[in-house]
mmCIF file of C-alpha atoms in Angstrom:
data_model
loop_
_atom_site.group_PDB
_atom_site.id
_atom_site.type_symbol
_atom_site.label_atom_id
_atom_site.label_comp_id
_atom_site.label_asym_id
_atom_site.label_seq_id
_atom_site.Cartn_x
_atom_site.Cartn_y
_atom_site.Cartn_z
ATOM 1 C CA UNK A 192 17.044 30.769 33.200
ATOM 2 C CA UNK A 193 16.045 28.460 36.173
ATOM 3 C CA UNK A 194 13.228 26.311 35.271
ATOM 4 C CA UNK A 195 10.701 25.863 38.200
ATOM 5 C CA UNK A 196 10.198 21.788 39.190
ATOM 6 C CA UNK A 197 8.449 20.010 36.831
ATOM 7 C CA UNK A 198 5.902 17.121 38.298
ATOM 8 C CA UNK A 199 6.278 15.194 35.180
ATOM 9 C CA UNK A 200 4.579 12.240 36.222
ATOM 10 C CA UNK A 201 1.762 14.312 37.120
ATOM 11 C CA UNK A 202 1.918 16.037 34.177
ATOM 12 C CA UNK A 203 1.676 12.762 32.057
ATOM 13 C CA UNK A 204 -1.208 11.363 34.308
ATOM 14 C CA UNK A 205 -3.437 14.165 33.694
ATOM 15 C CA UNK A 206 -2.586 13.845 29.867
ATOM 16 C CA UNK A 207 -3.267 10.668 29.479
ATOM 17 C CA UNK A 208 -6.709 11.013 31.576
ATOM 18 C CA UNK A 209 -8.035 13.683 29.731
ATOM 19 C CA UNK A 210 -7.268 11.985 26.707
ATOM 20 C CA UNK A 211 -9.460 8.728 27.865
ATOM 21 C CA UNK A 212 -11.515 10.994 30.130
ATOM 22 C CA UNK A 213 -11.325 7.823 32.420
ATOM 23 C CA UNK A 214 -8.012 7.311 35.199
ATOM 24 C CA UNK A 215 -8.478 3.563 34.473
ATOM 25 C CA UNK A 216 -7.593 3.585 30.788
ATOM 26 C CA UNK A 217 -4.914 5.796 31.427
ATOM 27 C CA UNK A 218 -3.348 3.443 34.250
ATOM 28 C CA UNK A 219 -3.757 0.800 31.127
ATOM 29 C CA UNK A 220 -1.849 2.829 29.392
ATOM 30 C CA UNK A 221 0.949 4.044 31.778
ATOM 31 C CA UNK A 222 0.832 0.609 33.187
ATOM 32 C CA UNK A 223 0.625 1.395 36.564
ATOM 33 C CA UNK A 224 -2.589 1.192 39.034
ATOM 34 C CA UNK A 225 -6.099 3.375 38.536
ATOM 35 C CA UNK A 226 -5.162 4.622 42.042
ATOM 36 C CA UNK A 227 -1.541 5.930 40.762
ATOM 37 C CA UNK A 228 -3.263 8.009 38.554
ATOM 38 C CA UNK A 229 -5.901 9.669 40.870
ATOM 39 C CA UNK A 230 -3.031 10.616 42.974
ATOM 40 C CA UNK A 231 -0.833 11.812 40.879
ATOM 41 C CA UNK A 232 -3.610 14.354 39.117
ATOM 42 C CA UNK A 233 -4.708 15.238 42.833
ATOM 43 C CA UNK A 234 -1.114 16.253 43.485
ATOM 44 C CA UNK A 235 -1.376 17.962 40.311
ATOM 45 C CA UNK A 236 -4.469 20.029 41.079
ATOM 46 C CA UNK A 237 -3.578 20.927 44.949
ATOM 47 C CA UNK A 238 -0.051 22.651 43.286
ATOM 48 C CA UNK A 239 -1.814 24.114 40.607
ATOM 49 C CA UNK A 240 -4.690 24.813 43.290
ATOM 50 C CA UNK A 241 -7.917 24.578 40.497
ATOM 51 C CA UNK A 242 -10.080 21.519 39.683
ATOM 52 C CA UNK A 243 -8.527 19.425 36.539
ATOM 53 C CA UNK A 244 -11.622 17.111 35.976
ATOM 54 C CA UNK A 245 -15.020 16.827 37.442
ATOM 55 C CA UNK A 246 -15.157 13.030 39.488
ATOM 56 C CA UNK A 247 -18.143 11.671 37.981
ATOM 57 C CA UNK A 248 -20.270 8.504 38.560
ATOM 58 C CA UNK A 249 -18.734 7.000 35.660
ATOM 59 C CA UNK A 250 -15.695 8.616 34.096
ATOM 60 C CA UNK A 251 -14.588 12.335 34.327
ATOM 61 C CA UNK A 252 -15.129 15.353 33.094
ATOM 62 C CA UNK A 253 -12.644 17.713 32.052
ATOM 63 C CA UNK A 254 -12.730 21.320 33.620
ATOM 64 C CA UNK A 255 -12.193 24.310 31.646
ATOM 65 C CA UNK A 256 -8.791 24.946 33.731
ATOM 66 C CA UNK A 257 -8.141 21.429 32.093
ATOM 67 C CA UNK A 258 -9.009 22.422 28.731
ATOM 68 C CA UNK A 259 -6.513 25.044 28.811
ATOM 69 C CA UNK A 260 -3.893 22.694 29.920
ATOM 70 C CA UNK A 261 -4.417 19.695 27.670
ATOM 71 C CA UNK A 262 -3.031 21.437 24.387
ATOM 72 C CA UNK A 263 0.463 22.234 25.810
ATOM 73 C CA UNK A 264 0.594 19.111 27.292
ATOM 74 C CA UNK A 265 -0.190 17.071 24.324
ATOM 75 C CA UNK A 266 2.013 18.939 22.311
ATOM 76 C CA UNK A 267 5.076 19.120 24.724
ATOM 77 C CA UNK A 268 5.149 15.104 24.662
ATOM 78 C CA UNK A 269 4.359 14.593 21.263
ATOM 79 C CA UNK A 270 7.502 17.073 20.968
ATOM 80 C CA UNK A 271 9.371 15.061 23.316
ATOM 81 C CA UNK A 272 8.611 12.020 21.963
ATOM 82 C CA UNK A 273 9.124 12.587 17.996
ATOM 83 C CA UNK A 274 12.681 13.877 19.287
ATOM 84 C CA UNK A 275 13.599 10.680 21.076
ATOM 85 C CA UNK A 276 12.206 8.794 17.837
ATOM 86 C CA UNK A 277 14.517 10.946 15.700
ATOM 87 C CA UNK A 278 17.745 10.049 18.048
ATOM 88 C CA UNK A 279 16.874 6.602 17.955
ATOM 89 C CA UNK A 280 19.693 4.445 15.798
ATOM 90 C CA UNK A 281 22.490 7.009 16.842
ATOM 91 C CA UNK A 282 21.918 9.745 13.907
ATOM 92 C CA UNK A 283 19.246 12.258 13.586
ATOM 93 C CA UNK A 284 16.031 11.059 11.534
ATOM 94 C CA UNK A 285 13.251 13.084 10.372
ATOM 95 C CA UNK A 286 9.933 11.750 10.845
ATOM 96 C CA UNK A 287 7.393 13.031 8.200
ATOM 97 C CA UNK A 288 3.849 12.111 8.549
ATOM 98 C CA UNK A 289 1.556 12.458 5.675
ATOM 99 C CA UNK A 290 -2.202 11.831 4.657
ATOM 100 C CA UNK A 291 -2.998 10.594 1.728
ATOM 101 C CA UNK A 292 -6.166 9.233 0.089
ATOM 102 C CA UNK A 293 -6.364 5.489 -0.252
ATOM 103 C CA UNK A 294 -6.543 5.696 -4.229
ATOM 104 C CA UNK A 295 -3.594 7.771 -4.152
ATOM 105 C CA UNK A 296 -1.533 6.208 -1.587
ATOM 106 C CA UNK A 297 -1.893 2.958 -3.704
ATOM 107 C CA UNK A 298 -2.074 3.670 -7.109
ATOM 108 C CA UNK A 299 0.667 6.270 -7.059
ATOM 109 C CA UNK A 300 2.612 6.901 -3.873
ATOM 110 C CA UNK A 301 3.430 3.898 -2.534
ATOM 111 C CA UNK A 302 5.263 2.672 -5.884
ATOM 112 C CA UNK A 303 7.700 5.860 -5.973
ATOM 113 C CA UNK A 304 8.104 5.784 -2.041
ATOM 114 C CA UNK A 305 11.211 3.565 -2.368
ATOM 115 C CA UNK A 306 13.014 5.945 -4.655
ATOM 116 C CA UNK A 307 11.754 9.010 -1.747
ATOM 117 C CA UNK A 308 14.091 6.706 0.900
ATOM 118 C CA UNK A 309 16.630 5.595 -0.793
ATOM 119 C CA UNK A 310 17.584 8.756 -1.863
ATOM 120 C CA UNK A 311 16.775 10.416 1.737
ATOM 121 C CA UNK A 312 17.243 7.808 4.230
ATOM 122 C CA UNK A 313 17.307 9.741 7.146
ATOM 123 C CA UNK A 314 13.283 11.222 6.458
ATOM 124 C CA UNK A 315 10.911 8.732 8.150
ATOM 125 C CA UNK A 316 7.740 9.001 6.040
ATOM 126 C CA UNK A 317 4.750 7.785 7.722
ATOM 127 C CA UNK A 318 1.744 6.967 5.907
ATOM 128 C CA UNK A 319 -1.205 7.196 6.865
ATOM 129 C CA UNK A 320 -4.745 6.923 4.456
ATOM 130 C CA UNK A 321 -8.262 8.396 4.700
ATOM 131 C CA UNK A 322 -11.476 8.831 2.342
ATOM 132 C CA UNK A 323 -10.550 12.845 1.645
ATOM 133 C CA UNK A 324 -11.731 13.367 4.894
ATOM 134 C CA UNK A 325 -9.227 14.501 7.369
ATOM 135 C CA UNK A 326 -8.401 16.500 10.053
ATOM 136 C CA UNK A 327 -4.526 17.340 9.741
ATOM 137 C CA UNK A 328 -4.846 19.504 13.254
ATOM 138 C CA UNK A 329 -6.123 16.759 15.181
ATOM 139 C CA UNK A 330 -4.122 13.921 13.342
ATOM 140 C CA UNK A 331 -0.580 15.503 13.338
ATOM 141 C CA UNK A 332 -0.470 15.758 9.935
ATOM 142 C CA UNK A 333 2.390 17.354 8.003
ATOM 143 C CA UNK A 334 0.742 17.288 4.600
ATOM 144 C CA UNK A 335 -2.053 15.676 3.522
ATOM 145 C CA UNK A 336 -3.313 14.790 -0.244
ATOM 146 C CA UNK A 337 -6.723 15.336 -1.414
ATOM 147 C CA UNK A 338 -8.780 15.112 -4.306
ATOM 148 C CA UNK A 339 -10.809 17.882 -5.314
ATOM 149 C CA UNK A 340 -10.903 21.780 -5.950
ATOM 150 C CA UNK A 341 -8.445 23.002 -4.030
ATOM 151 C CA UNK A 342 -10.737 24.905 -1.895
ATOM 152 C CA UNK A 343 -9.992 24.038 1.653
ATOM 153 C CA UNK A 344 -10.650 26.127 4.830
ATOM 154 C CA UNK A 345 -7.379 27.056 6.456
ATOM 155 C CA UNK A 346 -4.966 25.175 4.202
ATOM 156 C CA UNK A 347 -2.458 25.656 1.483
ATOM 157 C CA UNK A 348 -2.912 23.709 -1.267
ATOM 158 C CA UNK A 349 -0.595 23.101 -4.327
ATOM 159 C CA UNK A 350 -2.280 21.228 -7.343
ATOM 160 C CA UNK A 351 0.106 17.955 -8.340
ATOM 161 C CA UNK A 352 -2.298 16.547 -10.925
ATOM 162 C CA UNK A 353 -5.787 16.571 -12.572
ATOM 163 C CA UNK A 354 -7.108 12.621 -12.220
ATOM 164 C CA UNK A 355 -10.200 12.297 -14.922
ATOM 165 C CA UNK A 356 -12.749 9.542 -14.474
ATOM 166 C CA UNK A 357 -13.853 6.633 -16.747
ATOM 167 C CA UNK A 358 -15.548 3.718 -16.817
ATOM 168 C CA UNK A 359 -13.250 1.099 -16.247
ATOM 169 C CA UNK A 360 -14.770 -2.589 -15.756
ATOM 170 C CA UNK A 361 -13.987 -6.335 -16.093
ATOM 171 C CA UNK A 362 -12.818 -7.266 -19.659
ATOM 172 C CA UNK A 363 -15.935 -9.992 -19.750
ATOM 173 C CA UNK A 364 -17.751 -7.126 -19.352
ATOM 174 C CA UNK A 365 -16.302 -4.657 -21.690
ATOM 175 C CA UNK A 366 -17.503 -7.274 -24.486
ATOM 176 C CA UNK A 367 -20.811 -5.638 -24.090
ATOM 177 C CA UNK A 368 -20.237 -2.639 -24.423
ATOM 178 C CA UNK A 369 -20.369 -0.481 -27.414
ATOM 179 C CA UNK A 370 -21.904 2.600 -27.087
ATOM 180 C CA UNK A 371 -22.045 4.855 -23.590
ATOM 181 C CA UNK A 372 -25.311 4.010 -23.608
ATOM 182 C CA UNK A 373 -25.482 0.012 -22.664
ATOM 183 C CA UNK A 374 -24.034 1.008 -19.138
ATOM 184 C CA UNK A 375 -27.464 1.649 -18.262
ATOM 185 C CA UNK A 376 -27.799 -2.258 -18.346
ATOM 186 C CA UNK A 377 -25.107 -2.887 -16.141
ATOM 187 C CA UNK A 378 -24.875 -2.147 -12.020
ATOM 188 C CA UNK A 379 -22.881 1.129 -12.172
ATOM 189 C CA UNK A 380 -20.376 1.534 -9.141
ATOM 190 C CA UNK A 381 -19.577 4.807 -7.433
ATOM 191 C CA UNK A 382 -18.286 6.664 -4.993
ATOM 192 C CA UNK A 383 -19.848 8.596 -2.298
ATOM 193 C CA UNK A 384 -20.556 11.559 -4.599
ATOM 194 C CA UNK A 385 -23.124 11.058 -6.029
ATOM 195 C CA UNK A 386 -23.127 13.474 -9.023
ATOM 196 C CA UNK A 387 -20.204 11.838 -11.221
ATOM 197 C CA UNK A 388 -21.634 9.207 -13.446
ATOM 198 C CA UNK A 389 -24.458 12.047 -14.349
ATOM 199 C CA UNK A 390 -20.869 14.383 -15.327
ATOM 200 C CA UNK A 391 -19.436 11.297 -17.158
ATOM 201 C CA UNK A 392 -22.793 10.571 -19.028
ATOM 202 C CA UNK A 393 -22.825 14.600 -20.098
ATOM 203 C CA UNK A 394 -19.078 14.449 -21.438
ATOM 204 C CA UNK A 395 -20.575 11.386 -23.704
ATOM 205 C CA UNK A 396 -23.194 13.372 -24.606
ATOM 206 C CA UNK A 397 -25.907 11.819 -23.435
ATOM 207 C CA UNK A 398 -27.174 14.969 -21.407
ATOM 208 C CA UNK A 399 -30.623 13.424 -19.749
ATOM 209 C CA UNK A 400 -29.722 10.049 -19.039
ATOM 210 C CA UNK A 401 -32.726 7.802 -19.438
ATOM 211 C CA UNK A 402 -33.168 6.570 -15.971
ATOM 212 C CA UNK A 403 -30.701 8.142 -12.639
ATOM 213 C CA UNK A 404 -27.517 6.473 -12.521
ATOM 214 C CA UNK A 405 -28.299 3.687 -9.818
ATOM 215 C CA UNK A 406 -25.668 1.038 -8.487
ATOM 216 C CA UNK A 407 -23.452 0.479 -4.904
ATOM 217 C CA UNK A 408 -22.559 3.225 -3.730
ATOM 218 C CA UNK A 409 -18.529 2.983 -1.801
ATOM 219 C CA UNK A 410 -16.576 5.509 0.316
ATOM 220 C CA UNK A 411 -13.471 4.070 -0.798
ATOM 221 C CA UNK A 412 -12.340 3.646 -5.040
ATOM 222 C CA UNK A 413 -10.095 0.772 -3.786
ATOM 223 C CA UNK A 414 -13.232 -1.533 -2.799
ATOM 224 C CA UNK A 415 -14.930 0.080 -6.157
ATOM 225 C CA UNK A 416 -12.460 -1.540 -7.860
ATOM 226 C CA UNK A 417 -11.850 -4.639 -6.128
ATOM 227 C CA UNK A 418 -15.695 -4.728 -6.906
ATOM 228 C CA UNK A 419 -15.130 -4.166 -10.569
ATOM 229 C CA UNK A 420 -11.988 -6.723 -10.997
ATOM 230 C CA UNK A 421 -14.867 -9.331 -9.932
ATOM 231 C CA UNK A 422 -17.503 -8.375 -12.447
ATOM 232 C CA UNK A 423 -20.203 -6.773 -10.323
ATOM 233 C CA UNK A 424 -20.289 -3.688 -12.485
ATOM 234 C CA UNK A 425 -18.990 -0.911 -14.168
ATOM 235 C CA UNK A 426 -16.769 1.521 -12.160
ATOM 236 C CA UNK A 427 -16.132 5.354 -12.357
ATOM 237 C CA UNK A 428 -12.452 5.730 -11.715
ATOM 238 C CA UNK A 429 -9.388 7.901 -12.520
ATOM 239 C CA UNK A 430 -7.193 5.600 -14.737
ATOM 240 C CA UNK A 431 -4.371 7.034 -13.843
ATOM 241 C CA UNK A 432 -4.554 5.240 -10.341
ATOM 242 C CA UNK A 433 -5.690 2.481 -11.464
ATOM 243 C CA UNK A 434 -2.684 1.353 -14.401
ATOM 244 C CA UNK A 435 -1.920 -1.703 -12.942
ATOM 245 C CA UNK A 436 -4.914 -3.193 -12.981
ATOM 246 C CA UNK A 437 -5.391 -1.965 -16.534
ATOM 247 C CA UNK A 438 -1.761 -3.567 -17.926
ATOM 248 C CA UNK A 439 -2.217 -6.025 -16.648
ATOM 249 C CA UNK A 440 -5.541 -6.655 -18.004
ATOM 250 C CA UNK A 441 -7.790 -7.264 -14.766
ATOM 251 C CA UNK A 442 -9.903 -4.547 -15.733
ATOM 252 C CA UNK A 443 -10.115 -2.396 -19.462
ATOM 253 C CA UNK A 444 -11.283 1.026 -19.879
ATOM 254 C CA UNK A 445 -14.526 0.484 -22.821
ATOM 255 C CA UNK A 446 -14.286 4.457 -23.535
ATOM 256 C CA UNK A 447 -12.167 7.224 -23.953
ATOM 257 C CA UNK A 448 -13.998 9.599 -23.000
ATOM 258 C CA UNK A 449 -13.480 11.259 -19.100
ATOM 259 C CA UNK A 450 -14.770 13.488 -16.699
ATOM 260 C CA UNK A 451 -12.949 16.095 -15.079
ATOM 261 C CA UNK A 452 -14.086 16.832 -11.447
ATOM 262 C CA UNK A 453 -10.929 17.911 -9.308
ATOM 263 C CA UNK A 454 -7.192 17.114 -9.066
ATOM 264 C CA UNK A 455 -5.589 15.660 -6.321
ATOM 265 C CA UNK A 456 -3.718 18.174 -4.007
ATOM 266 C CA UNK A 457 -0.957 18.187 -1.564
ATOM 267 C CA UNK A 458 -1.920 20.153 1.730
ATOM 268 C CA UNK A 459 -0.357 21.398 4.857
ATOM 269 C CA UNK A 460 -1.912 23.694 7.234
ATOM 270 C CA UNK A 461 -1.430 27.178 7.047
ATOM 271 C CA UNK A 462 -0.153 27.623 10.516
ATOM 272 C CA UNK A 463 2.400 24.674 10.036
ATOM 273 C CA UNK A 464 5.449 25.800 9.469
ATOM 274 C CA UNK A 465 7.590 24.234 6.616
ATOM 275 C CA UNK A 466 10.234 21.597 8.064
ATOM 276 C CA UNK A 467 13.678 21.037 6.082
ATOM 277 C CA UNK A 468 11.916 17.684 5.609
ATOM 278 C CA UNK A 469 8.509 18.526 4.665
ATOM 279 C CA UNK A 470 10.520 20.608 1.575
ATOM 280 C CA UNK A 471 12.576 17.923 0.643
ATOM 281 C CA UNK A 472 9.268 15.916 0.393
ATOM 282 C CA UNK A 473 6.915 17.890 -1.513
ATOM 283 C CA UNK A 474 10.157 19.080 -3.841
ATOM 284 C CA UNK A 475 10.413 15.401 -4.589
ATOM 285 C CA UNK A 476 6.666 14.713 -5.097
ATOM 286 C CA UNK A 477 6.490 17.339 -7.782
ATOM 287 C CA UNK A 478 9.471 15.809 -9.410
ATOM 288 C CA UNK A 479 8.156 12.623 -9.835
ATOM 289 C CA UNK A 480 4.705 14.264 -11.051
ATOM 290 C CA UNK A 481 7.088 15.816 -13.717
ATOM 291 C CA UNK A 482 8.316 13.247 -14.590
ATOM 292 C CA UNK A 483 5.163 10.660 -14.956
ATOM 293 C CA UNK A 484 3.041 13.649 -16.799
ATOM 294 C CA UNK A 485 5.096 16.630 -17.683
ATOM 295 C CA UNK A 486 2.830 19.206 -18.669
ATOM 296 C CA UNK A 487 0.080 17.260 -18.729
ATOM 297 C CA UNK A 488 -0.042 17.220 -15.441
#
């Protein structure tokens, strides 16, 4: 089959435009002139013979003719450009980017990664973190790791392990308390939802707390805990994330009692198909969960 001419650098004009929605940031980042680009999308458009982007006072505006264009574009030089990455060095590399939350990615990936690489040295894994809000699509994420039920629209998700929380605070602190009920004189730390110290506070049976749960609020457990280490208040965390901190005594966990209110996850879209690497990945992940929980996972 005889391909018909390709205006590449047309083609990669208008894809970096409509990805700025401005030809000046796009000369930025082609390094070449504002003007280059103009041109080379107006070439683009008089072959194609439709309108790419509305000229407007200040910036553009993408047509729907655009639109339609942009996706295959985007994808054909992300394409292009993950192969060149994988030929890179002389052999063949798989690059394997994944999404994980930052509690997770810390706690618990990022000590186990080494074993991942040395073991397959030729998978690139590429971490990136988020606050269990992602969008995999949009990100070009291979898998991503969540917390919570499982339920997500358009994904596959297989369960690695259930992460209970506790209160887990400065030792200083942990002097004071005895009973689940003198956290209500301490600044109680939590995440963004806001339901889980009133869970915790059931599981200890105190069912009607005495006054709402009230403290600073974070989107991310790290800074919870970073908060915690310096005694600003009592933290609701999954332990299991967090065993560093606890051997080596920077923070203590006053009660064992937890609340269970999701598992982390490991994702992929359902219209992603499964790469020899993305396998060998998840294959190893549930290993290691094995391995660090058995069936207590």
């Amino acid at each position: 089959m005889t391909r018909p001419y390709l205006p590449l650098n047309a083609l990669r004009a208008f894809e970096a435009a409509a990805r700025h929605l401005s030809f000046t940031h796009a000369a930025d980042e082609l390094n070449v002139t504002q003007a280059a680009v103009s041109h080379q999308v107006k070439l683009l458009e008089e072959r194609l013979g439709v309108a790419l982007f509305k000229r407007l006072p200040r910036g553009l505006m993408i047509t729907a003719e655009g639109e339609a264009l942009l996706p295959v574009m985007r994808e054909s030089f992300d394409r292009m450009a993950n192969m060149l990455e994988r030929l890179e060095g002389g052999r063949v590399r798989d690059i394997l980017h994944v999404g994980a939350v930052g509690t997770f990615a810390v706690g618990w990936l990022l000590p186990r990664l080494a074993h991942f690489q040395a073991r397959h040295p030729l998978i690139e894994v590429r971490i990136s973190t988020h606050n269990n809000r992602v969008d995999m699509a949009s990100e070009g994420l291979d898998y991503a790791i969540r917390f919570g039920d499982g339920a997500w629209h358009g994904l596959e998700a297989q369960r690695l392990f259930d992460a209970p929380l506790s209160p887990l605070c400065a030792p200083r602190l942990a002097e004071t308390l005895k009973a689940p009920s003198d956290l209500f004189r301490h600044t109680l730390l939590r995440s963004y939802r806001e339901s889980e110290w009133s869970h915790w506070f059931a599981a200890a049976g105190i069912s009607r707390p005495p006054a709402r749960p009230c403290g600073i609020t974070f989107d991310s457990s790290l800074a919870m805990m970073e908060a915690a280490v310096q005694g600003a208040g009592v933290a609701l965390a999954p332990p299991r994330m967090f065993a560093r901190l606890l051997g080596s005594g920077q923070v203590v966990q006053p009660f064992d009692i937890h609340a269970a209110l999701g598992s982390y996850w490991l994702t992929r879209l359902k219209s992603r198909k499964l790469s020899a690497a993305m396998a060998t990945f998840a294959n190893w992940l549930f290993e290691e969960v094995r391995l660090a929980y058995g069936s207590k996972a």
